[in-house]
Coordinates of C-alpha atoms and ligand atoms in Angstrom, one line a residue:
M590 CA 38.9 171.2 125.3
F591 CA 42.3 170.1 126.1
P592 CA 43.9 168.3 128.9
Q593 CA 46.2 171.3 129.7
L594 CA 43.1 172.7 131.2
A595 CA 42.4 169.4 133.0
Q596 CA 45.9 169.9 134.5
Q597 CA 44.7 173.3 135.7
R598 CA 41.3 172.3 136.9
D599 CA 42.1 168.9 138.4
N600 CA 45.2 170.0 140.2
P601 CA 45.2 167.6 143.2
C602 CA 47.0 170.2 145.2
A603 CA 43.9 172.4 145.3
R604 CA 42.3 169.8 147.7
T605 CA 44.9 170.1 150.4
M606 CA 44.5 173.7 151.7
T607 CA 45.0 175.1 155.1
T608 CA 45.2 178.6 156.4
Q609 CA 48.5 179.4 158.0
P610 CA 50.7 181.9 156.2
T611 CA 53.7 180.5 154.3
S612 CA 57.2 181.8 154.3
M613 CA 58.8 181.2 150.9
I614 CA 62.5 182.1 150.7
T615 CA 62.9 182.8 147.0
P616 CA 60.4 185.2 145.3
P617 CA 59.2 183.9 142.0
A618 CA 61.1 185.0 138.9
S619 CA 58.1 184.9 136.6
L620 CA 54.4 184.4 136.3
A621 CA 52.3 182.5 133.9
L622 CA 49.0 183.8 132.6
Y623 CA 46.1 181.4 131.9
V624 CA 43.1 182.7 129.9
H625 CA 40.0 180.5 129.8
I626 CA 37.8 180.6 126.7
P627 CA 34.6 178.6 127.7
F628 CA 32.9 178.4 124.3
C629 CA 32.6 175.3 122.0
Q630 CA 30.6 174.6 118.8
T631 CA 29.3 171.2 120.2
R632 CA 30.0 169.1 123.2
C633 CA 32.3 166.1 123.0
T634 CA 31.1 162.9 124.7
Y635 CA 33.9 162.6 127.2
C636 CA 34.2 166.3 128.1
A637 CA 33.4 167.7 131.6
F638 CA 35.4 171.0 131.1
N639 CA 33.8 174.3 131.9
T640 CA 32.6 175.1 128.4
Y641 CA 29.3 176.0 126.8
T642 CA 27.6 175.6 123.4
G643 CA 25.2 178.1 121.9
Q644 CA 26.8 181.1 123.6
N645 CA 29.2 182.3 120.9
N646 CA 27.3 185.6 120.8
L647 CA 28.9 186.4 124.2
I648 CA 32.5 186.0 122.9
L649 CA 33.4 189.6 122.1
R650 CA 31.9 190.9 125.4
Y651 CA 33.7 188.1 127.2
M652 CA 37.0 189.1 125.6
R653 CA 36.5 192.7 126.7
A654 CA 35.8 191.5 130.2
L655 CA 39.0 189.5 130.2
E656 CA 41.0 192.7 129.4
R657 CA 39.1 194.5 132.2
E658 CA 39.8 191.7 134.7
L659 CA 43.5 191.8 133.8
A660 CA 43.5 195.6 134.2
F661 CA 42.3 195.1 137.8
V662 CA 44.7 192.2 138.7
G663 CA 47.7 192.6 136.5
P664 CA 49.2 195.8 137.8
Q665 CA 49.7 194.1 141.2
A666 CA 51.5 191.1 139.8
E667 CA 54.5 190.0 141.9
A668 CA 56.7 189.1 138.8
P669 CA 56.9 189.6 135.1
V670 CA 54.8 187.3 132.8
A671 CA 56.7 184.6 130.9
T672 CA 53.8 182.8 129.2
I673 CA 50.2 183.4 128.1
Y674 CA 48.0 180.4 127.5
F675 CA 44.5 180.6 125.8
G676 CA 42.8 177.4 126.8
G677 CA 39.3 176.2 126.7
G678 CA 36.8 175.4 125.4
T679 CA 37.8 176.3 121.9
P680 CA 39.9 179.5 121.8
S681 CA 40.2 179.2 118.1
L682 CA 36.5 180.4 117.9
V683 CA 37.7 183.8 119.1
P684 CA 38.3 186.3 116.3
P685 CA 42.0 186.9 116.0
D686 CA 41.5 190.7 116.4
A687 CA 40.2 190.0 119.9
I688 CA 43.2 187.8 120.7
R689 CA 45.5 190.5 119.4
S690 CA 43.7 193.2 121.5
F691 CA 44.1 191.0 124.6
I692 CA 47.8 190.4 124.0
R693 CA 48.4 194.1 123.3
R694 CA 46.6 195.1 126.5
A695 CA 48.5 192.5 128.5
G696 CA 51.7 194.1 127.2
E697 CA 50.5 197.4 128.6
I698 CA 49.2 196.1 131.9
V699 CA 51.9 193.6 133.0
T700 CA 55.6 193.3 132.2
L701 CA 56.1 190.6 129.6
L702 CA 59.4 188.9 129.7
P703 CA 61.3 188.9 126.3
D704 CA 60.1 186.2 123.9
P705 CA 57.1 185.2 125.9
E706 CA 55.5 181.8 125.0
I707 CA 52.0 182.5 123.8
T708 CA 49.9 179.4 123.2
L709 CA 46.4 179.0 121.8
E710 CA 44.4 175.8 121.7
A711 CA 42.8 175.2 118.3
N712 CA 40.4 172.6 117.1
P713 CA 41.1 171.1 113.7
G714 CA 38.9 172.7 111.0
T715 CA 38.0 175.8 113.0
V716 CA 40.8 178.0 111.5
D717 CA 41.8 178.9 107.9
E718 CA 45.1 180.1 106.8
S719 CA 44.3 183.8 107.1
T720 CA 43.1 183.3 110.6
L721 CA 46.3 181.5 111.5
R722 CA 48.4 184.3 109.9
D723 CA 46.4 186.8 111.9
L724 CA 46.9 184.9 115.1
R725 CA 50.7 184.6 114.4
R726 CA 50.8 188.3 113.7
A727 CA 48.9 188.9 117.0
G728 CA 51.8 187.3 118.9
V729 CA 50.6 183.7 119.3
N730 CA 53.7 181.6 118.7
R731 CA 52.5 178.1 119.8
L732 CA 49.5 176.1 118.8
S733 CA 48.1 173.2 120.7
I734 CA 45.8 171.2 118.3
G735 CA 43.2 168.8 119.6
M736 CA 43.8 165.8 117.3
Q737 CA 42.7 163.1 119.8
S738 CA 42.8 160.2 117.3
A739 CA 43.3 159.3 113.7
D740 CA 40.7 156.6 113.8
A741 CA 37.3 157.6 112.3
G742 CA 35.4 155.3 114.7
E743 CA 37.1 156.8 117.8
L744 CA 36.5 160.4 116.6
R745 CA 32.8 159.5 116.1
L746 CA 32.6 158.0 119.6
F747 CA 34.0 161.3 120.9
A748 CA 31.6 163.3 118.7
R749 CA 34.6 165.3 117.5
R750 CA 33.7 167.6 114.6
H751 CA 36.8 166.7 112.5
D752 CA 38.6 163.9 110.8
V753 CA 42.3 163.2 110.5
E754 CA 42.5 165.1 107.2
D755 CA 41.3 168.2 109.0
V756 CA 44.1 167.8 111.4
R757 CA 46.7 167.4 108.6
R758 CA 45.3 170.4 106.9
T759 CA 45.3 172.6 110.0
V760 CA 48.9 171.6 110.8
A761 CA 50.0 172.3 107.2
L762 CA 48.3 175.7 107.2
A763 CA 49.8 176.6 110.6
R764 CA 53.3 175.8 109.3
R765 CA 52.6 178.0 106.2
A766 CA 51.4 180.8 108.5
G767 CA 54.7 180.7 110.4
F768 CA 54.0 178.5 113.5
A769 CA 57.3 176.9 114.4
N770 CA 55.9 175.3 117.6
I771 CA 53.0 173.0 117.3
S772 CA 51.6 170.5 119.8
L773 CA 49.1 167.7 119.2
D774 CA 46.9 166.1 121.8
L775 CA 46.0 162.4 121.6
I776 CA 43.8 160.2 123.8
Y777 CA 44.5 156.5 124.5
G778 CA 42.8 153.9 126.6
V779 CA 39.6 154.4 124.7
P780 CA 36.8 151.7 124.9
G781 CA 37.2 149.5 121.8
Q782 CA 40.6 150.9 121.0
S783 CA 43.2 148.3 120.1
L784 CA 46.9 148.6 120.3
S785 CA 47.0 148.7 116.5
T786 CA 44.5 151.6 116.2
W787 CA 46.5 153.5 118.8
Q788 CA 49.7 152.8 116.9
H789 CA 48.0 154.1 113.8
S790 CA 47.0 157.3 115.5
L791 CA 50.4 157.9 117.0
R792 CA 52.1 157.2 113.6
A793 CA 49.7 159.5 111.9
A794 CA 50.5 162.3 114.4
L795 CA 54.2 161.8 114.0
A796 CA 53.9 162.0 110.2
M797 CA 52.6 165.6 110.8
N798 CA 56.0 166.4 112.4
P799 CA 54.7 168.0 115.6
D800 CA 57.1 169.6 118.0
H801 CA 55.3 168.4 121.1
L802 CA 52.8 165.7 122.0
S803 CA 50.4 165.4 124.9
M804 CA 48.9 161.9 125.4
Y805 CA 46.2 161.4 127.9
S806 CA 44.5 158.3 129.1
L807 CA 40.8 158.6 128.7
G808 CA 39.1 159.5 132.0
I809 CA 35.4 158.9 132.4
E810 CA 34.0 162.1 133.9
D811 CA 30.8 162.4 135.9
G812 CA 27.8 163.7 133.9
T813 CA 29.2 163.0 130.4
P814 CA 27.5 160.9 127.8
M815 CA 30.3 158.4 127.9
Q816 CA 29.7 157.8 131.6
R817 CA 26.0 157.2 131.0
W818 CA 26.8 154.8 128.1
I819 CA 29.2 152.8 130.4
E820 CA 26.7 152.7 133.2
R821 CA 24.0 151.4 130.9
G822 CA 26.4 148.8 129.6
A823 CA 26.2 150.3 126.1
L824 CA 30.0 150.9 126.1
A825 CA 32.8 149.0 127.7
A826 CA 34.7 150.7 130.5
P827 CA 38.3 151.7 129.6
N828 CA 40.8 148.9 130.3
P829 CA 43.7 150.2 132.4
D830 CA 46.0 147.3 131.5
R831 CA 45.5 147.9 127.8
A832 CA 46.1 151.6 128.4
A833 CA 49.4 150.8 130.2
D834 CA 50.4 148.6 127.2
M835 CA 49.6 151.5 124.8
I836 CA 51.6 154.1 126.7
E837 CA 54.5 151.7 127.1
W838 CA 54.6 151.1 123.4
A839 CA 54.3 154.9 122.7
T840 CA 57.1 155.7 125.0
G841 CA 59.6 153.5 123.2
Y842 CA 58.3 154.6 119.8
L843 CA 58.6 158.3 120.6
V844 CA 62.1 158.0 122.1
A845 CA 63.2 156.3 118.8
Q846 CA 61.6 159.2 116.9
G847 CA 63.7 161.8 118.8
F848 CA 61.1 162.9 121.4
A849 CA 61.9 163.0 125.1
Q850 CA 59.3 162.5 127.8
Y851 CA 59.5 165.4 130.2
E852 CA 56.2 164.9 132.1
I853 CA 54.0 161.9 132.7
S854 CA 51.7 162.8 129.8
N855 CA 54.0 165.0 127.7
W856 CA 56.7 164.5 125.1
S857 CA 58.7 167.0 123.1
R858 CA 61.5 167.6 120.7
P859 CA 64.5 169.2 122.4
G860 CA 63.7 172.7 123.6
R861 CA 60.0 172.4 122.8
E862 CA 58.6 171.6 126.2
S863 CA 55.5 173.6 127.2
R864 CA 57.0 176.5 129.1
H865 CA 53.6 177.4 130.4
N866 CA 52.8 174.0 131.8
L867 CA 56.3 173.7 133.2
H868 CA 55.3 176.6 135.4
Y869 CA 52.5 174.6 136.9
W870 CA 54.6 171.5 137.5
R871 CA 57.3 173.6 139.1
N872 CA 54.7 174.9 141.4
L873 CA 55.4 178.5 140.3
P874 CA 52.7 181.2 140.4
Y875 CA 50.1 181.8 137.7
L876 CA 47.1 184.0 137.2
G877 CA 43.9 182.5 135.9
L878 CA 41.5 184.8 134.1
G879 CA 38.0 184.1 132.8
A880 CA 35.1 181.9 133.8
G881 CA 36.0 178.7 135.6
A882 CA 39.8 179.5 135.7
H883 CA 42.1 178.6 138.6
G884 CA 45.0 180.6 139.7
Y885 CA 47.9 180.5 142.3
A886 CA 49.7 183.7 143.1
A887 CA 50.8 185.5 146.2
R888 CA 50.5 182.2 148.1
T889 CA 46.7 182.1 147.4
R890 CA 44.9 179.5 145.3
Y891 CA 41.6 180.6 143.8
S892 CA 38.9 179.8 141.3
T893 CA 36.4 181.9 139.4
V894 CA 32.7 181.7 138.7
L895 CA 31.8 179.1 136.0
L896 CA 29.1 180.7 133.8
P897 CA 30.4 183.1 131.1
A898 CA 27.4 185.5 131.5
E899 CA 27.9 185.7 135.2
Y900 CA 31.6 186.2 134.8
I901 CA 31.0 189.1 132.4
A902 CA 28.4 190.7 134.7
R903 CA 30.7 190.5 137.7
I904 CA 33.7 192.0 135.9
E905 CA 31.6 194.7 134.3
A906 CA 30.2 195.7 137.7
Q907 CA 33.6 195.7 139.4
G908 CA 34.8 199.3 140.0
A909 CA 38.2 198.9 141.6
P910 CA 41.0 196.4 142.2
L911 CA 40.5 193.8 145.0
A912 CA 43.1 192.2 147.1
Y913 CA 45.6 190.6 144.7
P914 CA 45.3 188.1 143.0
L915 CA 41.5 188.2 143.2
S916 CA 38.9 189.9 140.9
A917 CA 35.2 190.1 141.3
A918 CA 35.0 186.8 139.4
A919 CA 36.6 184.9 142.2
V920 CA 34.3 182.5 144.1
E921 CA 36.8 180.5 146.1
S922 CA 40.2 181.4 147.5
E923 CA 42.5 179.7 150.1
P924 CA 45.9 180.8 151.5
I925 CA 48.6 178.2 151.1
D926 CA 50.8 177.5 154.1
A927 CA 54.4 176.3 153.9
Q928 CA 53.6 172.7 154.5
T929 CA 50.9 172.6 151.8
A930 CA 53.2 174.4 149.4
M931 CA 55.9 171.8 150.0
T932 CA 53.4 169.0 149.5
E933 CA 52.2 170.5 146.3
H934 CA 55.7 170.9 145.1
M935 CA 56.3 167.2 145.5
I936 CA 53.1 166.2 143.8
M937 CA 53.6 168.5 140.9
G938 CA 57.4 168.2 140.6
L939 CA 57.4 164.4 140.5
R940 CA 55.2 164.6 137.4
L941 CA 58.4 165.9 135.7
T942 CA 59.9 162.6 134.7
G943 CA 63.4 163.9 133.8
E944 CA 63.8 166.8 136.1
G945 CA 61.9 165.6 139.1
V946 CA 62.4 167.5 142.4
A947 CA 65.9 168.9 143.1
A948 CA 66.9 169.1 146.7
A949 CA 68.8 172.3 146.1
D950 CA 65.7 174.0 144.5
F951 CA 63.5 172.7 147.3
R952 CA 65.9 174.3 149.9
A953 CA 66.0 177.6 148.0
R954 CA 62.2 177.8 147.7
Y955 CA 61.2 176.7 151.2
G956 CA 64.4 177.0 153.4
R957 CA 64.0 173.3 154.4
D958 CA 65.9 170.2 153.5
L959 CA 63.9 167.9 151.3
W960 CA 65.0 164.8 153.2
D961 CA 64.2 166.3 156.6
V962 CA 60.6 167.2 155.4
F963 CA 59.8 164.1 153.4
G964 CA 62.5 161.5 154.4
A965 CA 60.0 158.8 155.5
E966 CA 57.8 159.1 152.3
L967 CA 60.8 159.2 150.0
A968 CA 62.5 156.2 151.7
A969 CA 59.3 154.1 151.3
L970 CA 59.0 155.1 147.6
L971 CA 62.7 154.3 147.0
A972 CA 62.3 150.9 148.6
A973 CA 59.3 150.2 146.5
G974 CA 61.2 151.1 143.3
L975 CA 58.8 153.9 142.4
I976 CA 61.3 156.7 142.6
E977 CA 65.1 157.1 142.2
R978 CA 67.6 159.5 143.6
T979 CA 70.1 160.9 141.1
P980 CA 73.8 161.7 141.8
D981 CA 72.9 165.5 141.7
D982 CA 70.4 164.9 144.5
R983 CA 67.1 164.9 142.7
V984 CA 64.3 162.5 143.2
R985 CA 62.2 161.4 140.2
L986 CA 59.9 158.7 139.1
T987 CA 61.3 155.4 137.8
P988 CA 59.6 153.9 134.7
R989 CA 57.5 151.8 137.1
G990 CA 56.6 154.9 139.1
R991 CA 55.4 156.6 136.0
L992 CA 52.8 153.9 135.6
L993 CA 51.8 154.2 139.2
G994 CA 52.0 157.9 139.5
N995 CA 48.8 158.3 141.6
H996 CA 50.1 155.8 144.2
V997 CA 53.3 157.9 144.4
F998 CA 51.5 161.2 144.8
A999 CA 49.2 159.8 147.4
A1000 CA 52.2 159.2 149.7
F1001 CA 52.5 163.0 150.2
V1002 CA 48.9 163.8 151.0
Ligands
SF4_292 S1 36.1 170.8 121.9 FE1 35.1 169.1 122.9 S2 36.7 168.3 124.5 FE2 37.3 170.4 123.8 S3 36.3 171.7 125.4 FE3 34.9 171.6 123.7 S4 33.5 170.0 124.2 FE4 35.3 169.8 125.5

């Protein structure tokens, strides 16, 4: 459902794999745990995520399979778990009892660091106050709500099942239920969207007083209704120049409202950055559980079988742990060598607009000097004005580099 998952699934690093062993210097201090919930009520017109409609009857069996998968993989984890993220799909379709059971089992199977961040993605209108209270009691302490737009026409184009009132109600109920950390997702660069409808959506989102905002430029994915409409000429293609104007306006507006941009597509109030997603961008390990999940742990990237029923069958048939971090659901895995890990570190770390990539951290992680490894690439990007070097020896994107991020990342591949 949400672009956090896109971040997981579309990780460009996953395409640059080789097979030599790597030699990391610093062992990871913590792990993140991603749990994929591949069920939705209906399919949105732009969505290519691994999610299914009409299979909600599988949800409880699927949740039991998730616990079983974690019981095989989790005891071998190389570090304690700092965050759990229920992404989808629509995780808010899962009964809170099943979420509580998973979190309780996770606490028995892995070491949870104190005060773990536990996020659940929720679609507006899929949760009532008692469900939200139950989720909060289960240990979920962060909600990521798929608002996408405040404009009725855009929501219809997306075939979203909610209107802006549903979003307001869900946020208000979540506050009443005790959620102190709420993120909203918005989409810009939509065909037919004007700067003023985008401004209206962002102002409506801010009026709900969120702690965090994720704003994604609409991507047209293969096999989606939107792609077919554009191919047939029934819908205009997104206009990248207009999208750039929208994000430029949003950046200034959000800064004036007390938000800081910390990643290309993410803004937060101080201290409300997504700890789970920071794990990805810092190129730290994470386990991916469920159908169509991706993971990166013990210097191995892997992905799991897509179909929920096949996932359940594989996990139910598994009798013993496999080589960490894989379970019987894994369909692809690749060892990551040192050069690939360093490349991934640059591609992911440069997404962090404030923090960027610190030379000291790079040396501690890989035992190599950042400027020795990537001196030529960094010099070219500095000369082009796409990155800057800070006095404490970090490199990070300039405002121009943020608009041309893909060009910057391509320099390292
Ligand atoms: S709610 Fe819509 S966008 Fe989200 S995963 Fe389901 S179909 Fe995709």
